[in-house]
């Protein structure tokens, strides 16, 4: 009966949406009639089956019907649309009229209802079956004269961009593709009930509300983010093309929200699996079920479910309940005047033989009730927020295993340590945890007696006050219960919660710091157009040399022995190599013998030994180079080359194009983190992979020249899809435009949507290619194309076994494919160009920028966006794409490597000396800076203030990060321990 009102509601809603959108677009009467003939169906009847592919009925009682695929044929000129259908017995879907779908689609609520009601399909009447159309993001649309924007301003309804390129022509899809209900994004502000999102696993708390509280982000933004992630959108895509839906959040904030969301879902999933186990054992009660569904953390769940674990002997309270004392405990609270404990004495039963045993049993039951009461726990948690709670660590008493004395010395600061949990730093928590795991430290959380006394007083006077006069002996039992509950149950729970929260926050901050450092390292400005010599230093086995061309090709490899008494003779060889290849840049790895190798080259440069070349050198981190040199990837890229020489090649390429080289190495081996082995490895890998994806996507790749390794890190792609793209490129020649990506095996509509905006196609290269090819070389079968994609379409026939529509396509380069503009916004870009009287061939030229600026000054960006029916954010992306030069790389705004000609020693430093250096690593306690003396100096975090950070320069994160150049002053020099303390003067 409950589904009837839903049916009526959805039906009314559909009628409204039909009336609302009927006037928004016009179709020919012929296609309207065809649509009505082939696609109209009603919710009360069975959906019509395709005439070509009938699906036999299957009646399988007590089983959820399997998904069946059908094909609806829509005759509209030469186009055929394949729409996936899915059986769903539980929900009566609204009347889906494909004519309305062509116009503008149903309202958000209708689609949301159709998407979220997938479960309980076995509960609906067996005689009635309805079908839910699962529509691809582009399958919901057909071309019209004007296409809405990337993120069209919504007023309670989805406006779909119409793109027929993703349609399947006259055949069923081979597999179930990932789809998106609303390709244009969701409305920035939803209706009143839009913030509530139905999760697969339901709890007594709202996931949007809890997510908002934990991340301090508005409810509507959290709701949007959940929807975007549910639709399998990637972080780079959301950040660039759905910015208005997330209120301009940055990538780090978005990753934090996703991590918190995954944690909440993991808790909900574990709660429900725990409920099923307890139900199976027959121990479930209504009160326990409610308590479990209220759990928001793993610690709460563990506290509630521990007594019911399989193999558990049961708690003291459970054993008392088995003796029949639960009734006495309830009477003590509800009607203490009628309680007679003597009546419960049973001399022959253990636990009931004496009055003291009965009092103890009642006490245990009351303590358990208090410790699991939601209001009581909420009060004590709130009380602790306003009181002094400290965490203490001390040296452990090592008995069985001897601990290395060097390890003990490392934790000297924490052998008698105490700090308020609200003031403790993240790196201190991680250090304490590491010491505890090594059994060097003992850690405890100290809650003052004042907290306990106030808690007990509140319980007696408010929550657990008996409803009537209680005799002194009964009040004593109640007082003992409160003491027992706090000491035995509540205090350990609070300690676990505090430690878990501190550890979780510290791990997250450590991972986020690692991510920020990695981002800044990957976005180091490249040094293109130079021939470089990479040097992998060494003593006994010599220094490995590799000379690479400006296009990263290996020109020469060699080994020289600089530190074995042969330095002068080897200098001749090095000079000859530099002169032969006209190489004036030397890149030295910072590993073993780096200092000596640097001194060797600096001495030769100061003597002008390499004249007429003006040689400079720089030091670069070689972290991960050795691991990469023996990897299968390196073996495939440089077959037959000695692994030691591969390291030298990698070192040189790290300066030439840091991003392209560093993505080949597993991020955690790059060496810019802190406590990376102590944090969750799953979280670390997910975050670092996401950062790499973000960097590669935002920089963009030229699909016709990039490597497979680089391509797999683009948003929406993976190793298999990248391999398929490379194979397609090798087989069919270079990609002429982005539309051809849809022909690559395994690249569905969703993947294309996510990756298309980050893939570039160099127009000069394509024009050269097209001029050398015949017209037939550009023909591709089965691709539907639009005018904005720069494609001409001619119709042909044919199929062997099945009749299907084949399309002969003459592909043309599209200048928009070299920009950051997403294909879904091409129509808006073309209309904007017509507004400013510009052409596609002016993209990236000064005249285009001049036209855009003058038009913006005249009209204003908000007014232009409104007239184009798009958002300001989408229009800004279009403006950036049209005005940026063809070879634009935003990494050029950032720091380049620090090239040097001379060297300074540690002994040369004096307190007060002002130096320039480059940030090597950033941690939670300070910044390590390479000042060219062979040992990094540390700027304590207290010396890095907002006033000292650059305001005019574009910043990549809130603090300093690897690669940034700074001016510092020496505060202290500890030569025996090789420690240098610095003060930050300014960021250069």
mmCIF file with all atom_site columns, C-alpha atoms in Angstrom, residues 13 17 20-21 104-116 154-160 181-182 185-187 189-191 194 227:
data_model
loop_
_atom_site.group_PDB
_atom_site.id
_atom_site.type_symbol
_atom_site.label_atom_id
_atom_site.label_alt_id
_atom_site.label_comp_id
_atom_site.label_asym_id
_atom_site.label_entity_id
_atom_site.label_seq_id
_atom_site.pdbx_PDB_ins_code
_atom_site.Cartn_x
_atom_site.Cartn_y
_atom_site.Cartn_z
_atom_site.occupancy
_atom_site.B_iso_or_equiv
_atom_site.pdbx_formal_charge
_atom_site.auth_seq_id
_atom_site.auth_comp_id
_atom_site.auth_asym_id
_atom_site.auth_atom_id
_atom_site.pdbx_PDB_model_num
ATOM 1  C CA . UNK A 1 13  ? 5.317  15.521 -11.018 1.00 0.00 ? 13  UNK A CA 1
ATOM 2  C CA . UNK A 1 17  ? 7.634  18.821 -15.816 1.00 0.00 ? 17  UNK A CA 1
ATOM 3  C CA . UNK A 1 20  ? 7.106  23.239 -17.861 1.00 0.00 ? 20  UNK A CA 1
ATOM 4  C CA . UNK A 1 21  ? 9.506  22.162 -20.563 1.00 0.00 ? 21  UNK A CA 1
ATOM 5  C CA . UNK A 1 104 ? 14.838 18.783 -21.615 1.00 0.00 ? 104 UNK A CA 1
ATOM 6  C CA . UNK A 1 105 ? 14.282 15.717 -19.364 1.00 0.00 ? 105 UNK A CA 1
ATOM 7  C CA . UNK A 1 106 ? 12.207 15.170 -16.237 1.00 0.00 ? 106 UNK A CA 1
ATOM 8  C CA . UNK A 1 107 ? 12.634 17.024 -12.983 1.00 0.00 ? 107 UNK A CA 1
ATOM 9  C CA . UNK A 1 108 ? 15.442 16.282 -10.535 1.00 0.00 ? 108 UNK A CA 1
ATOM 10 C CA . UNK A 1 109 ? 13.158 14.585 -8.050  1.00 0.00 ? 109 UNK A CA 1
ATOM 11 C CA . UNK A 1 110 ? 11.843 12.118 -10.635 1.00 0.00 ? 110 UNK A CA 1
ATOM 12 C CA . UNK A 1 111 ? 15.346 11.083 -11.615 1.00 0.00 ? 111 UNK A CA 1
ATOM 13 C CA . UNK A 1 112 ? 16.479 10.962 -8.014  1.00 0.00 ? 112 UNK A CA 1
ATOM 14 C CA . UNK A 1 113 ? 13.510 8.751  -7.100  1.00 0.00 ? 113 UNK A CA 1
ATOM 15 C CA . UNK A 1 114 ? 14.244 6.467  -10.032 1.00 0.00 ? 114 UNK A CA 1
ATOM 16 C CA . UNK A 1 115 ? 17.884 6.193  -9.053  1.00 0.00 ? 115 UNK A CA 1
ATOM 17 C CA . UNK A 1 116 ? 17.669 5.707  -5.323  1.00 0.00 ? 116 UNK A CA 1
ATOM 18 C CA . UNK A 1 154 ? 19.213 25.201 -12.517 1.00 0.00 ? 154 UNK A CA 1
ATOM 19 C CA . UNK A 1 155 ? 15.772 26.078 -11.307 1.00 0.00 ? 155 UNK A CA 1
ATOM 20 C CA . UNK A 1 156 ? 14.494 22.798 -9.941  1.00 0.00 ? 156 UNK A CA 1
ATOM 21 C CA . UNK A 1 157 ? 15.118 20.848 -13.149 1.00 0.00 ? 157 UNK A CA 1
ATOM 22 C CA . UNK A 1 158 ? 17.966 19.244 -15.092 1.00 0.00 ? 158 UNK A CA 1
ATOM 23 C CA . UNK A 1 159 ? 18.825 20.931 -18.367 1.00 0.00 ? 159 UNK A CA 1
ATOM 24 C CA . UNK A 1 160 ? 20.805 18.417 -20.374 1.00 0.00 ? 160 UNK A CA 1
ATOM 25 C CA . UNK A 1 181 ? 22.051 11.067 -14.544 1.00 0.00 ? 181 UNK A CA 1
ATOM 26 C CA . UNK A 1 182 ? 22.768 14.767 -14.852 1.00 0.00 ? 182 UNK A CA 1
ATOM 27 C CA . UNK A 1 185 ? 25.925 18.889 -12.656 1.00 0.00 ? 185 UNK A CA 1
ATOM 28 C CA . UNK A 1 186 ? 23.340 19.461 -9.952  1.00 0.00 ? 186 UNK A CA 1
ATOM 29 C CA . UNK A 1 187 ? 21.675 22.744 -9.014  1.00 0.00 ? 187 UNK A CA 1
ATOM 30 C CA . UNK A 1 189 ? 20.858 25.383 -4.374  1.00 0.00 ? 189 UNK A CA 1
ATOM 31 C CA . UNK A 1 190 ? 18.491 22.472 -3.949  1.00 0.00 ? 190 UNK A CA 1
ATOM 32 C CA . UNK A 1 191 ? 14.879 22.434 -2.763  1.00 0.00 ? 191 UNK A CA 1
ATOM 33 C CA . UNK A 1 194 ? 17.388 18.119 -1.286  1.00 0.00 ? 194 UNK A CA 1
ATOM 34 C CA . UNK A 1 227 ? 26.015 13.226 -5.473  1.00 0.00 ? 227 UNK A CA 1
#
